[in-house]
Short mmCIF file of C-alpha atoms and ligand atoms in Angstrom, two decimals:
data_model
loop_
_atom_site.label_atom_id
_atom_site.label_comp_id
_atom_site.label_asym_id
_atom_site.label_seq_id
_atom_site.Cartn_x
_atom_site.Cartn_y
_atom_site.Cartn_z
CA UNK A 1 -22.67 61.12 13.02
CA UNK A 2 -21.91 60.49 16.67
CA UNK A 3 -19.32 57.93 17.87
CA UNK A 4 -21.83 55.11 18.27
CA UNK A 5 -23.26 55.72 14.79
CA UNK A 6 -19.82 55.35 13.27
CA UNK A 7 -19.06 52.23 15.24
CA UNK A 8 -22.09 50.37 13.96
CA UNK A 9 -21.10 49.93 10.29
CA UNK A 10 -17.56 48.94 11.34
CA UNK A 11 -18.88 46.31 13.77
CA UNK A 12 -21.28 45.05 11.09
CA UNK A 13 -18.47 44.77 8.52
CA UNK A 14 -16.19 42.91 10.95
CA UNK A 15 -19.04 40.57 11.87
CA UNK A 16 -19.85 39.88 8.23
CA UNK A 17 -16.22 39.15 7.31
CA UNK A 18 -15.90 36.95 10.41
CA UNK A 19 -18.94 34.87 9.57
CA UNK A 20 -17.81 34.56 5.95
CA UNK A 21 -14.30 33.37 6.94
CA UNK A 22 -15.73 30.93 9.46
CA UNK A 23 -18.10 29.56 6.81
CA UNK A 24 -15.28 29.05 4.27
CA UNK A 25 -13.00 27.41 6.81
CA UNK A 26 -15.71 25.25 8.32
CA UNK A 27 -16.91 23.79 5.02
CA UNK A 28 -13.57 23.97 3.22
CA UNK A 29 -11.75 21.94 5.84
CA UNK A 30 -14.32 19.14 6.06
CA UNK A 31 -12.18 16.09 5.32
CA UNK A 32 -15.10 13.99 4.01
CA UNK A 33 -15.37 16.24 0.96
CA UNK A 34 -13.78 14.22 -1.86
CA UNK A 35 -11.70 17.11 -3.14
CA UNK A 36 -10.73 18.58 0.24
CA UNK A 37 -7.02 19.26 0.55
CA UNK A 38 -7.43 19.10 4.34
CA UNK A 39 -7.25 15.32 4.38
CA UNK A 40 -3.81 14.72 2.96
CA UNK A 41 -3.32 11.05 2.08
CA UNK A 42 0.28 11.12 0.89
CA UNK A 43 3.61 12.86 1.52
CA UNK A 44 3.29 15.43 -1.28
CA UNK A 45 -0.20 16.54 -0.21
CA UNK A 46 0.99 16.62 3.42
CA UNK A 47 3.93 18.91 2.61
CA UNK A 48 1.58 21.20 0.66
CA UNK A 49 -0.99 21.20 3.47
CA UNK A 50 1.62 21.99 6.14
CA UNK A 51 2.86 24.86 4.01
CA UNK A 52 -0.72 26.10 3.63
CA UNK A 53 -1.17 26.18 7.42
CA UNK A 54 2.19 27.90 7.94
CA UNK A 55 1.25 30.68 5.51
CA UNK A 56 -2.31 30.81 6.85
CA UNK A 57 -1.18 31.43 10.45
CA UNK A 58 1.53 33.89 9.39
CA UNK A 59 -1.10 35.83 7.43
CA UNK A 60 -3.57 35.59 10.33
CA UNK A 61 -1.06 37.08 12.78
CA UNK A 62 -0.26 39.91 10.34
CA UNK A 63 -3.98 40.50 9.83
CA UNK A 64 -4.73 40.69 13.55
CA UNK A 65 -1.75 42.96 14.34
CA UNK A 66 -2.53 45.33 11.46
CA UNK A 67 -6.26 45.46 12.25
CA UNK A 68 -5.64 46.09 15.97
CA UNK A 69 -3.21 48.92 15.18
CA UNK A 70 -5.64 50.29 12.62
CA UNK A 71 -8.67 50.27 14.92
CA UNK A 72 -6.59 51.68 17.80
CA UNK A 73 -5.33 54.53 15.59
CA UNK A 74 -8.82 55.14 14.26
CA UNK A 75 -10.19 55.91 17.68
CA UNK A 76 -7.18 57.14 19.63
CA UNK A 77 -5.99 59.66 17.05
CA UNK A 78 -9.42 60.74 15.90
CA UNK A 79 -9.59 64.46 15.10
CA UNK A 80 -11.36 66.49 17.72
CA UNK A 81 -12.51 70.06 17.20
CA UNK A 82 -9.73 72.51 17.96
CA UNK A 83 -6.93 69.94 17.48
CA UNK A 84 -3.82 71.34 15.82
CA UNK A 85 -2.27 69.61 12.80
CA UNK A 86 -0.60 66.40 14.13
CA UNK A 87 3.20 66.01 14.11
CA UNK A 88 4.36 65.04 10.59
CA UNK A 89 6.48 61.87 10.29
CA UNK A 90 7.73 62.26 6.73
CA UNK A 91 11.43 61.34 6.50
CA UNK A 92 11.47 59.67 9.92
CA UNK A 93 14.48 57.34 9.61
CA UNK A 94 13.63 54.75 12.34
CA UNK A 95 10.09 54.41 10.98
CA UNK A 96 11.32 54.05 7.39
CA UNK A 97 13.80 51.36 8.42
CA UNK A 98 11.17 49.64 10.58
CA UNK A 99 8.55 49.26 7.91
CA UNK A 100 11.11 48.09 5.38
CA UNK A 101 12.64 45.43 7.61
CA UNK A 102 9.44 44.06 9.17
CA UNK A 103 7.81 43.00 5.87
CA UNK A 104 11.16 41.58 4.69
CA UNK A 105 11.31 39.37 7.81
CA UNK A 106 7.68 38.28 7.32
CA UNK A 107 8.34 37.49 3.66
CA UNK A 108 11.41 35.44 4.63
CA UNK A 109 9.33 33.48 7.17
CA UNK A 110 6.96 32.56 4.33
CA UNK A 111 9.41 32.27 1.43
CA UNK A 112 11.98 29.92 3.00
CA UNK A 113 9.52 27.06 3.73
CA UNK A 114 7.73 27.71 0.41
CA UNK A 115 10.88 27.30 -1.68
CA UNK A 116 11.91 24.29 0.39
CA UNK A 117 8.55 22.52 -0.18
CA UNK A 118 8.62 23.48 -3.86
CA UNK A 119 12.03 21.88 -4.13
CA UNK A 120 10.95 18.66 -2.41
CA UNK A 121 7.79 18.37 -4.49
CA UNK A 122 9.60 18.89 -7.78
CA UNK A 123 12.61 16.68 -6.97
CA UNK A 124 11.98 13.00 -7.60
CA UNK A 125 12.90 10.88 -4.58
CA UNK A 126 15.90 8.63 -5.20
CA UNK A 127 14.94 5.93 -2.77
CA UNK A 128 12.13 3.43 -2.71
CA UNK A 129 10.13 1.59 -5.34
CA UNK A 130 9.13 3.72 -8.28
CA UNK A 131 6.42 3.31 -10.83
CA UNK A 132 6.33 5.37 -13.99
CA UNK A 133 3.01 6.62 -15.30
CA UNK A 134 2.36 8.77 -18.33
CA UNK A 135 -0.71 10.98 -17.95
CA UNK A 136 -1.94 12.46 -21.20
CA UNK A 137 -4.67 15.08 -21.13
CA UNK A 138 -7.30 15.35 -23.85
CA UNK A 139 -10.35 17.61 -24.09
CA UNK A 140 -11.92 16.26 -21.79
CA UNK A 141 -10.57 12.97 -20.56
CA UNK A 142 -7.35 11.35 -19.38
CA UNK A 143 -5.13 8.72 -20.88
CA UNK A 144 -2.88 6.73 -18.53
CA UNK A 145 0.04 4.70 -19.86
CA UNK A 146 2.38 2.49 -17.86
CA UNK A 147 5.38 2.08 -20.19
CA UNK A 148 7.21 -0.41 -17.95
CA UNK A 149 4.09 -2.59 -17.64
CA UNK A 150 2.79 -2.23 -21.20
CA UNK A 151 -0.60 -0.98 -19.98
CA UNK A 152 -2.81 1.68 -21.50
CA UNK A 153 -6.01 2.80 -19.81
CA UNK A 154 -8.22 5.86 -19.37
CA UNK A 155 -9.71 8.01 -16.64
CA UNK A 156 -8.56 5.80 -13.76
CA UNK A 157 -5.01 5.73 -12.54
CA UNK A 158 -4.07 2.79 -10.34
CA UNK A 159 -0.96 3.00 -8.16
CA UNK A 160 0.18 0.72 -5.36
CA UNK A 161 0.17 2.15 -1.81
CA UNK A 162 3.51 3.28 -0.47
CA UNK A 163 5.09 3.44 -3.92
CA UNK A 164 6.42 6.60 -5.50
CA UNK A 165 4.51 7.23 -8.72
CA UNK A 166 6.58 9.32 -11.12
CA UNK A 167 4.04 10.94 -13.40
CA UNK A 168 5.01 12.35 -16.79
CA UNK A 169 2.48 14.92 -17.87
CA UNK A 170 1.61 15.89 -21.38
CA UNK A 171 -1.30 17.24 -23.35
CA UNK A 172 -2.65 16.46 -26.78
CA UNK A 173 -4.45 19.77 -27.29
CA UNK A 174 -4.60 22.72 -24.87
CA UNK A 175 -3.14 23.37 -21.42
CA UNK A 176 -4.65 21.24 -18.65
CA UNK A 177 -3.54 20.75 -15.05
CA UNK A 178 -3.11 17.52 -13.10
CA UNK A 179 -4.53 17.60 -9.59
CA UNK A 180 -5.50 14.96 -7.03
CA UNK A 181 -6.40 17.17 -4.05
CA UNK A 182 -5.78 14.52 -1.38
CA UNK A 183 -2.56 13.23 -2.95
CA UNK A 184 -1.00 16.34 -4.45
CA UNK A 185 -0.63 18.57 -7.47
CA UNK A 186 -1.22 20.79 -9.33
CA UNK A 187 1.10 20.81 -12.30
CA UNK A 188 0.33 22.08 -15.77
CA UNK A 189 0.05 19.67 -18.69
CA UNK A 190 1.38 21.59 -21.66
CA UNK A 191 1.42 20.41 -25.29
CA UNK A 192 5.00 19.77 -26.36
CA UNK A 193 6.47 20.05 -22.88
CA UNK A 194 6.91 17.14 -20.49
CA UNK A 195 6.43 18.20 -16.89
CA UNK A 196 7.19 15.55 -14.31
CA UNK A 197 5.81 15.23 -10.80
CA UNK A 198 5.67 12.54 -8.15
CA UNK A 199 2.96 11.34 -5.82
CA UNK A 200 2.49 8.64 -3.26
CA UNK A 201 -0.63 7.28 -1.59
CA UNK A 202 -0.21 6.06 1.99
CA UNK A 203 -3.33 3.91 2.25
CA UNK A 204 -5.47 2.06 -0.28
CA UNK A 205 -8.47 4.12 -1.34
CA UNK A 206 -10.18 5.96 -4.14
CA UNK A 207 -9.16 9.59 -4.61
CA UNK A 208 -10.76 12.20 -6.82
CA UNK A 209 -8.75 13.85 -9.56
CA UNK A 210 -9.74 17.00 -11.38
CA UNK A 211 -8.37 19.10 -14.21
CA UNK A 212 -7.32 22.35 -12.57
CA UNK A 213 -6.78 24.61 -15.56
CA UNK A 214 -9.62 25.97 -17.64
CA UNK A 215 -9.40 24.02 -20.89
CA UNK A 216 -12.73 24.63 -22.62
CA UNK A 217 -16.39 24.12 -21.88
CA UNK A 218 -15.92 20.56 -20.59
CA UNK A 219 -13.25 21.61 -18.06
CA UNK A 220 -15.33 21.02 -14.93
CA UNK A 221 -16.34 17.62 -16.30
CA UNK A 222 -12.73 16.54 -16.83
CA UNK A 223 -12.32 14.34 -13.79
CA UNK A 224 -10.63 11.07 -13.00
CA UNK A 225 -10.03 8.67 -10.15
CA UNK A 226 -6.71 7.79 -8.61
CA UNK A 227 -7.02 4.35 -7.07
CA UNK A 228 -4.40 3.46 -4.51
CA UNK A 229 -4.29 -0.34 -4.32
CA UNK A 230 -2.67 -2.82 -2.01
CA UNK A 231 0.30 -4.49 -3.65
CA UNK A 232 -1.80 -7.63 -4.32
CA UNK A 233 -4.71 -5.69 -5.82
CA UNK A 234 -2.35 -3.71 -8.01
CA UNK A 235 -0.78 -6.91 -9.35
CA UNK A 236 -4.25 -8.32 -10.02
CA UNK A 237 -5.27 -5.13 -11.80
CA UNK A 238 -2.07 -5.16 -13.85
CA UNK A 239 -2.62 -8.76 -14.92
CA UNK A 240 -6.20 -7.96 -15.95
CA UNK A 241 -5.26 -4.86 -17.91
CA UNK A 242 -2.70 -6.80 -19.93
CA UNK A 243 -5.39 -9.19 -21.18
CA UNK A 244 -7.18 -8.50 -24.45
CA UNK A 245 -10.94 -7.97 -24.26
CA UNK A 246 -13.10 -11.03 -23.62
CA UNK A 247 -15.77 -12.17 -26.09
CA UNK A 248 -19.40 -11.28 -25.30
CA UNK A 249 -21.23 -14.01 -23.40
CA UNK A 250 -24.83 -12.80 -23.73
CA UNK A 251 -27.01 -12.15 -26.76
CA UNK A 252 -27.43 -8.47 -25.87
CA UNK A 253 -23.67 -7.99 -25.50
CA UNK A 254 -23.00 -9.75 -28.82
CA UNK A 255 -25.56 -7.53 -30.55
CA UNK A 256 -23.94 -4.52 -28.88
CA UNK A 257 -20.52 -5.57 -30.15
CA UNK A 258 -21.85 -5.74 -33.71
CA UNK A 259 -23.23 -2.18 -33.43
CA UNK A 260 -19.97 -1.02 -31.83
CA UNK A 261 -17.92 -2.43 -34.71
CA UNK A 262 -20.43 -1.61 -37.44
CA UNK A 263 -23.28 0.88 -37.56
CA UNK A 264 -22.22 2.76 -34.44
CA UNK A 265 -18.79 3.52 -35.92
CA UNK A 266 -17.47 3.44 -32.32
CA UNK A 267 -14.45 1.43 -33.48
CA UNK A 268 -13.28 4.36 -35.60
CA UNK A 269 -12.39 6.30 -32.45
CA UNK A 270 -11.99 3.72 -29.68
CA UNK A 271 -9.67 0.79 -29.20
CA UNK A 272 -10.78 -2.51 -27.73
CA UNK A 273 -7.68 -4.70 -27.77
CA UNK A 274 -8.26 -8.16 -29.18
CA UNK A 275 -10.91 -6.89 -31.60
CA UNK A 276 -10.98 -4.92 -34.84
CA UNK A 277 -11.57 -1.69 -32.90
CA UNK A 278 -8.29 0.20 -33.13
CA UNK A 279 -9.40 3.83 -33.13
CA UNK A 280 -6.80 6.11 -31.59
CA UNK A 281 -9.00 9.14 -30.85
CA UNK A 282 -11.05 8.37 -27.74
CA UNK A 283 -10.35 6.47 -24.52
CA UNK A 284 -9.18 2.84 -24.72
CA UNK A 285 -12.23 0.76 -23.79
CA UNK A 286 -10.61 -2.69 -23.54
CA UNK A 287 -11.51 -2.96 -19.84
CA UNK A 288 -14.09 -0.22 -19.42
CA UNK A 289 -16.37 -2.66 -17.58
CA UNK A 290 -13.84 -2.84 -14.73
CA UNK A 291 -13.80 0.92 -14.14
CA UNK A 292 -15.68 2.73 -11.39
CA UNK A 293 -16.86 5.63 -13.50
CA UNK A 294 -17.50 6.56 -17.12
CA UNK A 295 -17.16 9.71 -19.25
CA UNK A 296 -14.04 10.88 -17.36
CA UNK A 297 -15.29 10.49 -13.81
CA UNK A 298 -18.66 12.19 -14.18
CA UNK A 299 -20.96 9.18 -13.69
CA UNK A 300 -20.89 5.84 -11.89
CA UNK A 301 -20.23 2.96 -14.24
CA UNK A 302 -23.68 1.35 -14.43
CA UNK A 303 -25.60 -0.18 -17.31
CA UNK A 304 -28.15 2.66 -17.28
CA UNK A 305 -25.50 5.37 -17.16
CA UNK A 306 -23.61 3.80 -20.07
CA UNK A 307 -26.81 3.79 -22.12
CA UNK A 308 -27.56 7.38 -21.07
CA UNK A 309 -24.09 8.52 -22.02
CA UNK A 310 -24.14 6.87 -25.46
CA UNK A 311 -27.66 8.20 -26.10
CA UNK A 312 -26.66 11.82 -25.64
CA UNK A 313 -22.98 12.61 -25.05
CA UNK A 314 -23.47 16.24 -26.07
CA UNK A 315 -26.18 16.70 -23.47
CA UNK A 316 -24.03 15.29 -20.67
CA UNK A 317 -20.72 16.90 -21.63
CA UNK A 318 -21.34 19.79 -24.01
CA UNK A 319 -18.69 20.31 -26.65
CA UNK A 320 -17.09 16.88 -26.46
CA UNK A 321 -15.93 15.14 -29.62
CA UNK A 322 -18.17 12.08 -29.26
CA UNK A 323 -21.22 14.34 -29.30
CA UNK A 324 -20.38 15.45 -32.83
CA UNK A 325 -20.51 11.83 -34.07
CA UNK A 326 -23.18 10.31 -31.85
CA UNK A 327 -26.15 12.65 -31.90
CA UNK A 328 -29.29 12.22 -29.84
CA UNK A 329 -31.69 9.74 -31.44
CA UNK A 330 -28.99 7.91 -33.43
CA UNK A 331 -29.61 4.67 -31.51
CA UNK A 332 -32.85 2.93 -30.61
CA UNK A 333 -33.33 1.88 -26.99
CA UNK A 334 -32.60 -1.74 -27.99
CA UNK A 335 -29.34 -0.66 -29.57
CA UNK A 336 -28.43 1.39 -26.49
CA UNK A 337 -29.16 -1.61 -24.30
CA UNK A 338 -26.90 -3.75 -26.50
CA UNK A 339 -24.05 -1.24 -26.51
CA UNK A 340 -24.25 -0.79 -22.74
CA UNK A 341 -24.32 -4.58 -22.27
CA UNK A 342 -21.26 -5.00 -24.48
CA UNK A 343 -19.25 -2.25 -22.77
CA UNK A 344 -20.30 -3.44 -19.33
CA UNK A 345 -19.07 -6.93 -20.23
CA UNK A 346 -15.54 -5.64 -20.99
CA UNK A 347 -14.26 -6.36 -17.49
CU1 CUA B 1 -8.58 19.98 -18.77
CU2 CUA B 1 -9.46 21.77 -17.53
#
């Protein structure tokens, strides 16, 4: 092959890698994406993002320097016919020292900020208002308890803006991982071990949470919402959550309640405070009507989606426990309408 023939595949490879990197960065850093880490909305996520950029640029500089040296060497020291064997550098002391020290310096440039951020993220701040939240992972949904407020809810974690949320993580079955890309994470949720992390949301908003450790077939469908409220909204939410469930006000909702407590056997797994439903297995549904999503963040909380979910939980989240009890065809469309009306009324 002549020189130009050899250059072509190299140029093509560089072009391909370049386009690929550009594509990843361009789409990955779009802040509008709900799970983009590039729009940090709290101090923990910001520290993690800054660290990411620090390491990214350090790695980019190393990449460029190494590639330039490599390409230069490739062409400048190319073997030409009649060339003698090049000078051998084995045992060259200055070179040996050089390529031992240079990586050590680069590693230090990356390691010092990394350990410092790790320390800050894992050390609970002493100052400021603190709110304690217990996050308990289940296959595949989330339980949120607020011990100081006496609140128990599921799949939506409310915290007031500007307040440090100290989150105690645990798991009821396998290892999960707690992650709210725009607020911070990830930390493993391990059965029998209580990991603790802290988060803070700067501004009110709804942030996506996602389990970040493969925990079975429903892993990708194990989502939640972190809702950062104004102080007033948080107090309102707290007051609402403390209330027992209201009584149904429509005929459909009343019929739905009867199925929920009776034929449906829903009450065996779910709790609706203020009623006979005291099941400890599934999510607490006392105020499910006030939530944004259902089935651990996979669908908007609408009447139709509730009916769809109850009609076929296995089809929507394969492998989940509810699907073993509620099989497709168990309820008539009237019954589904009633159940969805009842749950929707639990504001
Ligand atoms: Cu829980 Cu993945």
